[in-house]
Amino acid sequence: MEKPVVILIFTTVIMSLECFVQSDASTHRYKSGDDVPFYANKVGPFSNPSETYAYFDLPFCQPDNLEKKKESFGEALNGDRLTFAPYKLEFLANKDAKVICKKRLTKEEVAQFRTAVALDYYVQMYYDDLPIWAFLGMVEKDGIDDPNEYRYHIYTFYQFEIYYHKDHVIEILVRVDPSFTVDVTNDEEVDVEFLYTVVWKETNTPFEKRMDKYTSSSSLPHHLEIHWFSILNSCVTIFILMSCMGAIYLRVLRKDIYNLAQVEEFSDNQEETGWKSLHGDVFRYPKCKYLLSSALGCGTQMLAVGVVILCLGVLGVFQPYDRGVLPTALVIIYAITSAVAGFSAVSFYHQLEGSNSLRVLLLTGGIFSCPLLLTFFFLNTVAFNYGSTATLPLGTIVVILLLLVLLALPSLVLGAISGKRIRSEFQAPCHTTKCPREVPPQRWYRRVITQMAMAGLLPFAVIYIQLYYIFASVWGHRIYTIYSILFVVFILLLITTALISIAMTYIQLAAEDHEWWWRSFLCGGSTGLYLFGYSIYYYFSRSDMNGFMQTSFFFGYMACVSYGVFLMLGTVGFHACLLFVRLLYGCIKCE
């Protein structure tokens, strides 16, 4: 396992250096009159963050030689399509009503602009790696009751206000002038003149702090109060759970264990009831142990990915508008941690005396990645049909496949080989009888579905408040930067999942049901189902997203994320219950 760890550390260092280079002040120094990199990125409906198109898909003024920026791997994953903007904003060069171009819009181009304005299109550009947002136009609704009579206008005059400090660009603002618009309501040709102004102003803000306004947006006092309330709520939930578990131990388990300890051997006429009667069956290997081993291996990998990503976030690796750093990190770390999945799955499978390691290995490698890849290819096809920038180029797809084949697959095999060699015996404090004990009929509230519904509720309550901010960042236009608070909530989520899974397992054992293996995994992972349910609520009640493409992207990727959370928390719940059952039956003397 030393090699994957070294690779992981090396990759983390490289990523950190990449982020440092991106923010290196020496690469952003200019002299008066120097050209500053200015890229037009994409346009799209404000309510549909996944539905974006290249800037020049709309009939803007195009330069004679349309030059595109060569995309990095992360930029391609992020859906960025950078081309040199038609605006010329040289360093410290003020401009007054500079004309970009004059053109006559055809009927088709007018209809294209009108549709974009009606859908509330925005424009995104980057000036010296600083993001710029502006709306394309406006809909005139004042005093008009009939939507068919609305007037649609596009902005033709942009005012750039740029702040500098010494030889650095610090901030850029863009404003539109409502008095300079062109009416595109009717399907008729129209003449349009696009203009812009540039005003440079000096500021005392140093270059190192120019991104602070983006990182501080989620750290405002009223936002922090909500986050801390969320953490306090989670701590109270955990305290209640620990109190319940303590009560169970002190009043029930401790008394039973004490009574059993008074007797050297179980007499023949002594009748055992409750969880004590299951000592000969509680460690009986579960059905489909190869599937359980694969699910646990993949869940362990998801846990490792989550911990590494959050640690990198706390260390400040992911900065706002560092284009593509987060998706790049996700792909690479997922590939590397395949070694964790292979090791965990094969090692546990051999503890359960399994003999077909190859089947477990293949299932571990595909139990999550195959649904994810199928979803990705489907959504990529949808984006391609829409002509969206969300379509990944063929070269990027090849790179991803190479990472899976040349990095993820060898890591998985290496982990499996290590797990097979380092495997240990399954530690069961009680012997298992030859004939399985019959499980008595269970009441409705002790069945799998009911217990899953109860088990997932409290962990979901722990993360409920944070989910809104995460969704608003991933599926909206907010910026989430408080990784430290997210990491704390993540730890509280794991603790809550472990405690509630143990409680549900004790309830099951007390009802003389010894088939707890799969039940503990399903109860622990049930929070993933709540997460998907919340995504349905968010889509229809908290957002304005619409259209087939956005709906496909939202529910497609949220299904994959919820499935990954299900595997991760199911693994946490299972291992917590396994430890609990070992400790519980290790306290009594069993034949």
Coordinates of C-alpha atoms in Angstrom, one line a residue:
M1 CA 0.0 0.0 0.0
E2 CA 3.0 2.3 0.1
K3 CA 3.0 3.1 -3.6
P4 CA -0.6 4.4 -3.7
V5 CA 0.1 6.6 -0.7
V6 CA 3.2 8.0 -2.3
I7 CA 1.3 8.7 -5.5
L8 CA -1.5 10.4 -3.6
I9 CA 0.9 12.7 -1.8
F10 CA 2.7 13.5 -5.0
T11 CA -0.5 14.3 -6.8
T12 CA -1.6 16.5 -3.9
V13 CA 1.7 18.4 -4.0
I14 CA 1.4 18.9 -7.8
M15 CA -2.1 20.2 -7.4
S16 CA -1.1 22.6 -4.7
L17 CA 1.8 23.9 -6.9
E18 CA -0.6 24.3 -9.8
C19 CA -2.9 26.4 -7.7
F20 CA 0.1 28.4 -6.4
V21 CA 1.3 29.0 -9.9
Q22 CA -2.1 30.2 -11.0
S23 CA -2.1 32.8 -8.3
D24 CA 1.6 33.8 -8.7
A25 CA 1.8 37.6 -8.9
S26 CA 4.6 37.6 -11.4
T27 CA 2.4 36.2 -14.1
H28 CA -0.1 39.1 -13.7
R29 CA 2.3 42.1 -13.9
Y30 CA 1.7 44.7 -16.7
K31 CA 3.0 47.9 -18.0
S32 CA 0.9 50.8 -19.4
G33 CA -0.6 49.8 -22.8
D34 CA 0.1 46.0 -22.3
D35 CA -2.6 43.6 -23.5
V36 CA -4.4 42.0 -20.6
P37 CA -5.8 38.5 -21.3
F38 CA -9.6 38.9 -21.8
Y39 CA -11.6 35.8 -22.7
A40 CA -15.3 35.4 -23.5
N41 CA -16.4 32.1 -22.0
K42 CA -20.1 31.2 -22.3
V43 CA -23.7 32.2 -22.3
G44 CA -26.8 30.5 -21.0
P45 CA -30.1 30.7 -19.1
F46 CA -29.5 32.0 -15.6
S47 CA -31.9 29.5 -14.1
N48 CA -30.2 26.5 -15.8
P49 CA -26.5 26.4 -14.7
S50 CA -25.8 23.2 -16.8
E51 CA -27.2 24.6 -20.0
T52 CA -24.4 26.8 -21.3
Y53 CA -23.3 27.6 -24.8
A54 CA -20.2 29.1 -26.4
Y55 CA -20.2 32.9 -26.4
F56 CA -20.1 33.3 -30.1
D57 CA -23.1 30.9 -30.6
L58 CA -25.1 34.1 -30.3
P59 CA -24.6 36.6 -33.2
F60 CA -22.2 38.9 -31.4
C61 CA -19.5 40.9 -33.2
Q62 CA -16.9 38.3 -34.2
P63 CA -13.2 39.3 -34.9
D64 CA -11.8 38.4 -38.3
N65 CA -9.6 35.8 -36.8
L66 CA -11.5 34.0 -34.0
E67 CA -8.8 32.7 -31.7
K68 CA -9.6 30.1 -29.0
K69 CA -7.6 29.5 -25.8
K70 CA -6.2 26.0 -25.5
E71 CA -8.2 24.4 -22.7
S72 CA -6.7 22.5 -19.8
F73 CA -8.1 19.2 -18.6
G74 CA -9.9 21.0 -15.7
E75 CA -11.3 23.7 -17.9
A76 CA -12.8 21.1 -20.2
L77 CA -14.3 19.3 -17.3
N78 CA -15.7 22.6 -16.0
G79 CA -17.4 23.3 -19.4
D80 CA -15.3 26.4 -20.1
R81 CA -14.8 27.3 -23.8
L82 CA -12.6 30.4 -23.7
T83 CA -12.1 32.6 -26.8
F84 CA -10.5 36.0 -27.1
A85 CA -13.1 38.6 -26.4
P86 CA -13.8 41.3 -29.0
Y87 CA -13.1 44.0 -26.4
K88 CA -9.6 45.5 -26.1
L89 CA -8.9 46.5 -22.5
E90 CA -5.2 47.4 -22.5
F91 CA -3.6 48.1 -19.1
L92 CA -4.3 51.7 -17.9
A93 CA -5.9 52.7 -21.2
N94 CA -9.1 54.6 -20.8
K95 CA -11.6 54.5 -23.6
D96 CA -14.8 56.4 -24.3
A97 CA -17.6 55.0 -26.4
K98 CA -15.4 52.6 -28.4
V99 CA -17.2 50.9 -31.2
I100 CA -16.8 47.2 -31.5
C101 CA -18.7 46.8 -34.7
K102 CA -21.8 47.8 -36.6
K103 CA -23.9 45.1 -38.1
R104 CA -27.3 44.4 -39.5
L105 CA -29.1 41.6 -37.7
T106 CA -31.1 39.2 -39.8
K107 CA -34.5 38.0 -38.8
E108 CA -33.0 34.7 -37.6
E109 CA -30.4 36.6 -35.5
V110 CA -33.1 38.8 -34.1
A111 CA -35.2 35.8 -33.1
Q112 CA -32.1 34.2 -31.6
F113 CA -31.4 37.2 -29.4
R114 CA -35.1 37.5 -28.4
T115 CA -35.2 33.9 -27.3
A116 CA -32.0 34.5 -25.2
V117 CA -33.4 37.6 -23.6
A118 CA -36.7 35.8 -22.8
L119 CA -34.8 33.0 -21.1
D120 CA -32.8 35.5 -19.0
Y121 CA -29.4 34.7 -20.6
Y122 CA -26.2 35.8 -18.9
V123 CA -22.7 36.3 -20.3
Q124 CA -19.6 35.1 -18.5
M125 CA -16.1 36.4 -19.4
Y126 CA -12.6 36.4 -17.7
Y127 CA -10.3 39.4 -17.5
D128 CA -6.9 38.5 -16.1
D129 CA -8.5 35.4 -14.5
L130 CA -11.2 37.6 -12.8
P131 CA -14.7 36.6 -13.6
I132 CA -17.2 39.0 -15.2
W133 CA -21.0 38.4 -15.3
A134 CA -23.5 40.5 -17.2
F135 CA -27.0 40.0 -18.5
L136 CA -27.7 40.0 -22.2
G137 CA -30.8 42.1 -22.2
M138 CA -34.0 43.0 -20.5
V139 CA -37.8 42.3 -20.9
E140 CA -40.0 45.4 -20.7
K141 CA -43.0 44.4 -18.6
D142 CA -44.1 47.6 -16.9
G143 CA -47.7 48.3 -17.4
I144 CA -48.2 45.3 -19.7
D145 CA -50.5 42.6 -18.6
D146 CA -50.4 40.4 -21.6
P147 CA -47.1 38.4 -21.9
N148 CA -47.5 38.4 -25.7
E149 CA -47.1 42.1 -25.7
Y150 CA -43.8 42.2 -23.7
R151 CA -40.9 44.1 -25.4
Y152 CA -37.4 42.5 -25.6
H153 CA -34.3 44.6 -25.7
I154 CA -30.6 43.6 -25.9
Y155 CA -27.9 45.8 -24.3
T156 CA -25.4 47.3 -26.7
F157 CA -23.3 49.4 -24.4
Y158 CA -21.0 47.9 -21.7
Q159 CA -19.1 50.1 -19.2
F160 CA -16.0 48.5 -17.8
E161 CA -14.6 49.9 -14.5
I162 CA -11.2 48.4 -13.7
Y163 CA -9.3 48.8 -10.5
Y164 CA -5.5 48.4 -10.4
H165 CA -2.7 48.5 -7.8
K166 CA 0.8 49.3 -9.1
D167 CA 1.2 46.9 -12.0
H168 CA -1.6 44.5 -11.1
V169 CA -5.3 44.3 -12.0
I170 CA -7.3 44.0 -8.8
E171 CA -10.9 44.2 -9.7
I172 CA -13.2 44.6 -12.7
L173 CA -16.8 45.6 -12.8
V174 CA -19.1 45.8 -15.8
R175 CA -22.3 47.8 -16.1
V176 CA -24.9 48.1 -18.8
D177 CA -26.5 51.3 -19.9
P178 CA -30.3 50.8 -20.2
S179 CA -30.5 53.9 -22.5
F180 CA -28.5 52.0 -25.1
T181 CA -30.6 49.0 -26.2
V182 CA -32.0 47.5 -29.4
D183 CA -35.5 46.3 -29.7
V184 CA -35.6 42.7 -30.9
T185 CA -39.3 42.1 -30.3
N186 CA -40.3 41.8 -33.9
D187 CA -39.0 39.4 -36.6
E188 CA -37.5 42.1 -38.8
E189 CA -34.0 43.1 -39.7
V190 CA -32.4 45.8 -37.4
D191 CA -29.2 47.8 -37.4
V192 CA -27.1 47.5 -34.2
E193 CA -24.0 49.2 -32.9
F194 CA -22.0 47.6 -30.1
L195 CA -20.0 49.9 -27.9
Y196 CA -18.0 49.9 -24.7
T197 CA -16.1 52.3 -22.4
V198 CA -13.1 51.6 -20.1
V199 CA -12.3 53.5 -17.0
W200 CA -9.2 52.7 -14.8
K201 CA -9.1 53.6 -11.1
E202 CA -6.4 53.1 -8.5
T203 CA -7.0 51.1 -5.3
N204 CA -4.9 50.2 -2.3
T205 CA -6.0 46.5 -2.3
P206 CA -2.9 44.3 -2.8
F207 CA -2.8 41.6 -5.5
E208 CA -2.8 38.9 -2.9
K209 CA -6.3 39.9 -1.6
R210 CA -8.0 40.5 -4.9
M211 CA -10.0 37.3 -4.6
D212 CA -11.1 38.0 -1.0
K213 CA -14.5 39.4 -2.1
Y214 CA -15.4 36.0 -3.7
T215 CA -14.3 34.0 -0.7
S216 CA -15.9 36.3 1.8
S217 CA -19.4 36.1 0.3
S218 CA -20.2 32.8 2.1
S219 CA -18.5 34.1 5.3
L220 CA -20.9 37.0 6.0
P221 CA -22.1 37.1 9.7
H222 CA -25.7 36.1 8.9
H223 CA -24.4 33.1 6.9
L224 CA -22.0 32.0 9.6
E225 CA -24.8 32.2 12.2
I226 CA -26.8 29.7 10.1
H227 CA -23.8 27.4 9.7
W228 CA -23.0 27.4 13.4
F229 CA -26.7 26.8 14.2
S230 CA -26.4 23.8 12.0
I231 CA -23.4 22.5 13.8
L232 CA -25.1 23.1 17.2
N233 CA -28.2 21.3 16.0
S234 CA -26.0 18.3 14.9
C235 CA -24.2 18.3 18.3
V236 CA -27.5 18.2 20.1
T237 CA -28.7 15.3 17.9
I238 CA -25.5 13.4 18.7
F239 CA -25.9 14.1 22.4
I240 CA -29.4 12.7 22.4
L241 CA -28.3 9.6 20.5
M242 CA -25.4 9.0 22.8
S243 CA -27.7 9.4 25.8
C244 CA -30.1 6.8 24.4
M245 CA -27.2 4.5 23.7
G246 CA -25.9 5.0 27.2
A247 CA -29.3 4.3 28.7
I248 CA -29.5 1.1 26.7
Y249 CA -26.1 0.0 27.9
L250 CA -26.5 0.9 31.6
R251 CA -30.1 -0.3 32.0
V252 CA -30.3 -3.3 29.7
L253 CA -27.1 -4.6 28.4
R254 CA -25.0 -4.2 31.5
K255 CA -27.7 -5.9 33.6
D256 CA -27.9 -8.8 31.1
I257 CA -24.2 -9.2 30.9
Y258 CA -23.8 -9.1 34.6
N259 CA -26.4 -11.8 35.2
L260 CA -24.8 -14.1 32.6
A261 CA -21.4 -13.6 34.2
Q262 CA -22.6 -15.1 37.4
V263 CA -23.0 -18.5 35.7
E264 CA -20.0 -20.5 34.6
E265 CA -22.0 -22.5 32.0
F266 CA -25.4 -22.3 30.4
S267 CA -27.6 -25.0 31.9
D268 CA -29.6 -27.2 29.7
N269 CA -32.9 -26.1 31.2
Q270 CA -32.0 -22.4 31.0
E271 CA -34.0 -20.6 28.4
E272 CA -32.3 -17.8 26.6
T273 CA -34.3 -14.9 25.1
G274 CA -33.6 -11.7 23.2
W275 CA -30.2 -10.9 21.8
K276 CA -28.5 -13.5 24.2
S277 CA -30.1 -16.4 22.3
L278 CA -28.4 -15.4 19.0
H279 CA -24.8 -16.1 20.0
G280 CA -24.8 -19.2 17.7
D281 CA -26.1 -17.3 14.7
V282 CA -25.1 -13.7 15.0
F283 CA -21.8 -14.3 13.2
R284 CA -23.2 -16.5 10.5
Y285 CA -21.9 -15.1 7.2
P286 CA -24.5 -13.2 5.2
K287 CA -26.1 -14.0 1.9
C288 CA -24.3 -12.7 -1.2
K289 CA -21.2 -12.0 0.7
Y290 CA -19.3 -11.2 -2.5
L291 CA -21.8 -8.3 -3.2
L292 CA -21.5 -7.0 0.4
S293 CA -17.7 -7.1 0.2
S294 CA -17.8 -5.2 -3.0
A295 CA -20.2 -2.6 -1.7
L296 CA -18.1 -2.1 1.4
G297 CA -14.9 -1.8 -0.6
C298 CA -16.5 0.9 -2.9
G299 CA -18.0 2.6 0.2
T300 CA -14.6 2.8 1.8
Q301 CA -13.3 4.4 -1.4
M302 CA -16.1 7.0 -1.4
L303 CA -15.2 7.8 2.3
A304 CA -11.5 8.2 1.3
V305 CA -12.4 10.5 -1.6
G306 CA -14.6 12.6 0.7
V307 CA -12.0 13.0 3.4
V308 CA -9.2 13.9 1.0
I309 CA -11.3 16.4 -0.9
L310 CA -12.4 18.1 2.3
C311 CA -8.9 18.2 3.7
L312 CA -7.6 19.8 0.5
G313 CA -10.5 22.3 0.8
V314 CA -9.6 23.1 4.4
L315 CA -5.9 23.6 3.3
G316 CA -7.1 26.2 0.7
V317 CA -6.4 24.3 -2.5
F318 CA -9.8 25.0 -4.0
Q319 CA -10.1 28.7 -4.6
P320 CA -13.1 30.5 -6.2
Y321 CA -12.8 30.6 -10.0
D322 CA -9.7 28.4 -10.1
R323 CA -11.1 26.9 -13.2
G324 CA -11.4 23.1 -13.1
V325 CA -9.2 22.4 -10.1
L326 CA -12.0 20.7 -8.1
P327 CA -13.2 18.3 -10.9
T328 CA -9.6 17.5 -11.8
A329 CA -8.9 16.6 -8.1
L330 CA -12.1 14.4 -8.0
V331 CA -11.1 12.4 -11.1
I332 CA -7.5 11.9 -10.0
I333 CA -8.3 11.1 -6.3
Y334 CA -11.1 8.7 -7.3
A335 CA -8.6 6.9 -9.6
I336 CA -5.9 6.6 -6.9
T337 CA -8.2 5.5 -4.1
S338 CA -9.3 2.5 -6.2
A339 CA -6.5 0.8 -4.3
V340 CA -8.5 1.4 -1.1
A341 CA -11.5 -0.2 -2.7
G342 CA -9.6 -3.3 -3.9
F343 CA -7.9 -3.8 -0.6
S344 CA -11.0 -3.4 1.6
A345 CA -13.2 -5.6 -0.6
V346 CA -10.9 -8.5 -1.1
S347 CA -9.6 -8.5 2.4
F348 CA -13.1 -8.6 3.9
Y349 CA -14.2 -11.2 1.4
H350 CA -11.4 -13.5 2.4
Q351 CA -12.2 -13.0 6.1
L352 CA -15.7 -14.4 5.2
E353 CA -13.9 -17.4 3.7
G354 CA -14.7 -16.4 0.1
S355 CA -12.9 -18.1 -2.8
N356 CA -13.7 -16.1 -5.9
S357 CA -11.6 -13.0 -5.6
L358 CA -11.8 -12.2 -9.3
R359 CA -15.6 -11.7 -9.1
V360 CA -15.3 -9.5 -6.1
L361 CA -12.6 -7.5 -7.8
L362 CA -14.6 -6.9 -11.0
L363 CA -17.7 -6.1 -9.0
T364 CA -15.9 -3.6 -6.8
G365 CA -14.5 -1.9 -9.9
G366 CA -17.9 -1.6 -11.6
I367 CA -20.4 -1.3 -8.8
F368 CA -20.2 2.5 -8.8
S369 CA -18.0 3.4 -11.9
C370 CA -20.3 1.6 -14.4
P371 CA -23.5 3.5 -13.4
L372 CA -21.5 6.7 -13.3
L373 CA -20.0 6.1 -16.8
L374 CA -23.4 5.2 -18.3
T375 CA -24.9 8.3 -16.8
F376 CA -22.0 10.4 -18.1
F377 CA -22.2 9.1 -21.6
F378 CA -26.0 9.6 -21.7
L379 CA -25.7 13.2 -20.4
N380 CA -22.8 13.9 -22.7
T381 CA -25.0 12.8 -25.7
V382 CA -27.8 15.0 -24.5
A383 CA -25.4 18.0 -24.2
F384 CA -24.0 17.2 -27.7
N385 CA -27.4 17.3 -29.2
Y386 CA -28.1 20.7 -27.5
G387 CA -24.7 22.0 -28.7
S388 CA -23.9 22.9 -25.1
T389 CA -20.4 23.6 -23.7
A390 CA -21.2 20.8 -21.1
T391 CA -20.2 18.4 -23.9
L392 CA -16.8 17.0 -23.1
P393 CA -14.4 17.0 -26.1
L394 CA -13.2 13.7 -27.4
G395 CA -9.7 14.3 -26.1
T396 CA -11.0 14.9 -22.6
I397 CA -13.0 11.7 -22.7
V398 CA -9.9 9.8 -23.9
V399 CA -7.9 11.2 -21.0
I400 CA -10.6 10.2 -18.5
L401 CA -10.7 6.6 -19.9
L402 CA -6.9 6.5 -19.8
L403 CA -6.9 7.5 -16.2
L404 CA -9.3 4.8 -15.4
V405 CA -7.4 2.1 -17.4
L406 CA -3.8 3.2 -16.6
L407 CA -4.3 4.5 -13.0
A408 CA -7.6 3.3 -11.5
L409 CA -7.5 -0.3 -12.7
P410 CA -3.8 -0.9 -11.7
S411 CA -4.5 0.7 -8.3
L412 CA -7.6 -1.5 -7.9
V413 CA -5.6 -4.7 -8.7
L414 CA -2.7 -3.6 -6.5
G415 CA -5.0 -3.0 -3.6
A416 CA -6.7 -6.4 -4.2
I417 CA -3.4 -8.2 -4.2
S418 CA -2.4 -6.5 -1.0
G419 CA -5.7 -7.3 0.6
K420 CA -5.3 -11.0 -0.3
R421 CA -1.8 -11.2 1.1
I422 CA -2.5 -9.2 4.3
R423 CA -5.9 -10.7 5.1
S424 CA -6.6 -11.8 8.6
E425 CA -9.1 -14.2 10.1
F426 CA -12.6 -13.1 10.9
Q427 CA -12.6 -12.3 14.7
A428 CA -15.8 -13.8 16.1
P429 CA -16.0 -14.2 19.9
C430 CA -18.8 -16.9 19.5
H431 CA -18.9 -20.1 17.6
T432 CA -21.5 -20.4 14.9
T433 CA -23.9 -23.4 14.9
K434 CA -24.4 -25.6 11.9
C435 CA -28.1 -25.1 11.6
P436 CA -29.4 -21.5 11.3
R437 CA -31.9 -20.4 13.8
E438 CA -35.3 -19.5 12.4
V439 CA -36.1 -15.8 12.5
P440 CA -39.4 -15.1 14.2
P441 CA -42.1 -13.0 12.4
Q442 CA -41.3 -9.3 12.8
R443 CA -43.8 -6.5 13.4
W444 CA -44.1 -3.8 10.7
Y445 CA -41.9 -1.3 12.5
R446 CA -39.0 -3.8 12.6
R447 CA -39.0 -4.5 8.9
V448 CA -36.2 -3.3 6.6
I449 CA -38.1 -0.4 4.9
T450 CA -39.3 1.0 8.2
Q451 CA -35.9 0.8 9.8
M452 CA -34.3 2.5 6.9
A453 CA -36.8 5.3 7.0
M454 CA -36.1 5.8 10.7
A455 CA -32.3 5.4 10.4
G456 CA -31.8 7.9 7.7
L457 CA -33.9 10.7 9.2
L458 CA -31.5 11.9 12.0
P459 CA -28.3 11.9 9.8
F460 CA -30.2 13.8 7.2
A461 CA -31.2 16.4 9.8
V462 CA -27.5 16.9 10.6
I463 CA -26.7 18.0 7.0
Y464 CA -30.0 19.5 6.0
I465 CA -29.0 23.2 6.4
Q466 CA -25.6 22.7 4.7
L467 CA -27.4 21.0 1.8
Y468 CA -29.1 24.2 0.7
Y469 CA -25.7 26.1 0.4
I470 CA -24.1 23.2 -1.4
F471 CA -27.0 22.9 -3.9
A472 CA -27.0 26.6 -4.4
S473 CA -23.3 26.5 -5.2
V474 CA -23.3 23.4 -7.4
W475 CA -26.7 24.0 -9.1
G476 CA -26.7 27.8 -8.8
H477 CA -24.4 30.8 -8.8
R478 CA -23.4 31.0 -5.2
I479 CA -19.9 30.4 -4.0
Y480 CA -19.2 27.9 -1.2
T481 CA -15.8 28.4 0.5
I482 CA -16.3 27.4 4.1
Y483 CA -14.7 23.9 3.9
S484 CA -13.8 23.9 7.5
I485 CA -17.4 24.0 8.6
L486 CA -18.3 21.5 6.0
F487 CA -15.6 19.2 7.3
V488 CA -17.0 19.5 10.8
V489 CA -20.5 18.7 9.6
F490 CA -19.1 15.7 7.7
I491 CA -17.5 14.3 10.8
L492 CA -20.8 14.8 12.7
L493 CA -22.6 13.0 9.9
L494 CA -20.4 10.0 10.2
I495 CA -20.8 9.9 14.0
T496 CA -24.6 10.2 13.8
T497 CA -24.7 7.4 11.1
A498 CA -22.6 5.1 13.3
L499 CA -24.7 5.7 16.4
I500 CA -28.1 5.3 14.7
S501 CA -27.0 2.1 12.9
I502 CA -25.9 0.6 16.2
A503 CA -29.2 1.5 17.8
M504 CA -31.2 -0.1 14.9
T505 CA -29.0 -3.2 15.1
Y506 CA -29.6 -3.6 18.8
I507 CA -33.4 -3.3 18.2
Q508 CA -33.1 -6.0 15.5
L509 CA -31.1 -8.4 17.8
A510 CA -33.4 -7.8 20.7
A511 CA -36.2 -9.1 18.4
E512 CA -34.1 -12.3 17.9
D513 CA -33.3 -11.5 14.3
H514 CA -29.7 -12.4 13.6
E515 CA -29.6 -11.3 9.9
W516 CA -28.1 -7.9 10.8
W517 CA -25.3 -7.7 8.2
W518 CA -27.2 -6.3 5.2
R519 CA -29.7 -4.5 7.5
S520 CA -26.9 -2.4 9.1
F521 CA -25.5 -1.5 5.7
L522 CA -28.9 -0.5 4.3
C523 CA -29.9 1.5 7.4
G524 CA -26.5 3.3 7.4
G525 CA -26.8 4.2 3.7
S526 CA -30.5 5.2 3.8
T527 CA -29.4 8.9 4.2
G528 CA -28.5 8.7 0.5
L529 CA -32.1 8.1 -0.3
Y530 CA -33.1 11.1 1.8
L531 CA -30.5 13.1 -0.2
F532 CA -32.1 12.2 -3.5
G533 CA -35.5 13.0 -2.0
Y534 CA -34.2 16.5 -1.0
S535 CA -32.9 17.0 -4.6
I536 CA -36.4 16.4 -5.9
Y537 CA -37.7 19.0 -3.4
Y538 CA -35.0 21.4 -4.3
Y539 CA -35.6 21.1 -8.0
F540 CA -39.3 21.8 -7.9
S541 CA -39.6 24.1 -4.9
R542 CA -36.3 26.0 -4.4
S543 CA -35.0 26.5 -8.0
D544 CA -36.2 27.7 -11.4
M545 CA -34.5 25.0 -13.4
N546 CA -36.4 23.7 -16.4
G547 CA -36.0 21.9 -19.7
F548 CA -35.0 18.4 -20.6
M549 CA -31.2 19.0 -20.6
Q550 CA -31.1 20.7 -17.2
T551 CA -33.5 18.1 -15.7
S552 CA -31.4 15.3 -17.1
F553 CA -28.2 16.7 -15.8
F554 CA -29.6 17.5 -12.3
F555 CA -31.3 14.2 -11.6
G556 CA -28.7 12.1 -13.5
Y557 CA -25.7 13.4 -11.4
M558 CA -27.7 13.7 -8.2
A559 CA -28.7 10.0 -8.5
C560 CA -25.0 9.2 -8.8
V561 CA -24.0 11.4 -5.9
S562 CA -26.8 10.0 -3.7
Y563 CA -25.7 6.4 -4.7
G564 CA -22.1 7.3 -3.7
V565 CA -23.3 8.7 -0.3
F566 CA -25.4 5.5 0.2
L567 CA -22.4 3.3 -0.3
M568 CA -20.2 5.5 1.9
L569 CA -22.6 5.8 4.9
G570 CA -23.7 2.2 4.5
T571 CA -20.0 1.2 5.0
V572 CA -19.7 3.4 8.0
G573 CA -22.9 2.0 9.5
F574 CA -21.9 -1.6 8.9
H575 CA -18.4 -1.3 10.4
A576 CA -19.9 0.5 13.5
C577 CA -22.4 -2.3 13.9
L578 CA -19.7 -5.0 13.4
L579 CA -17.6 -3.5 16.1
F580 CA -20.7 -3.2 18.4
V581 CA -21.7 -6.8 17.9
R582 CA -18.2 -8.1 18.5
L583 CA -17.9 -6.1 21.7
L584 CA -21.4 -7.1 22.8
Y585 CA -21.0 -10.9 22.4
G586 CA -17.4 -10.7 23.5
C587 CA -18.7 -9.7 27.0
I588 CA -20.6 -13.0 27.5
K589 CA -19.4 -16.6 27.8
C590 CA -20.7 -18.7 24.9
E591 CA -20.3 -22.3 24.1

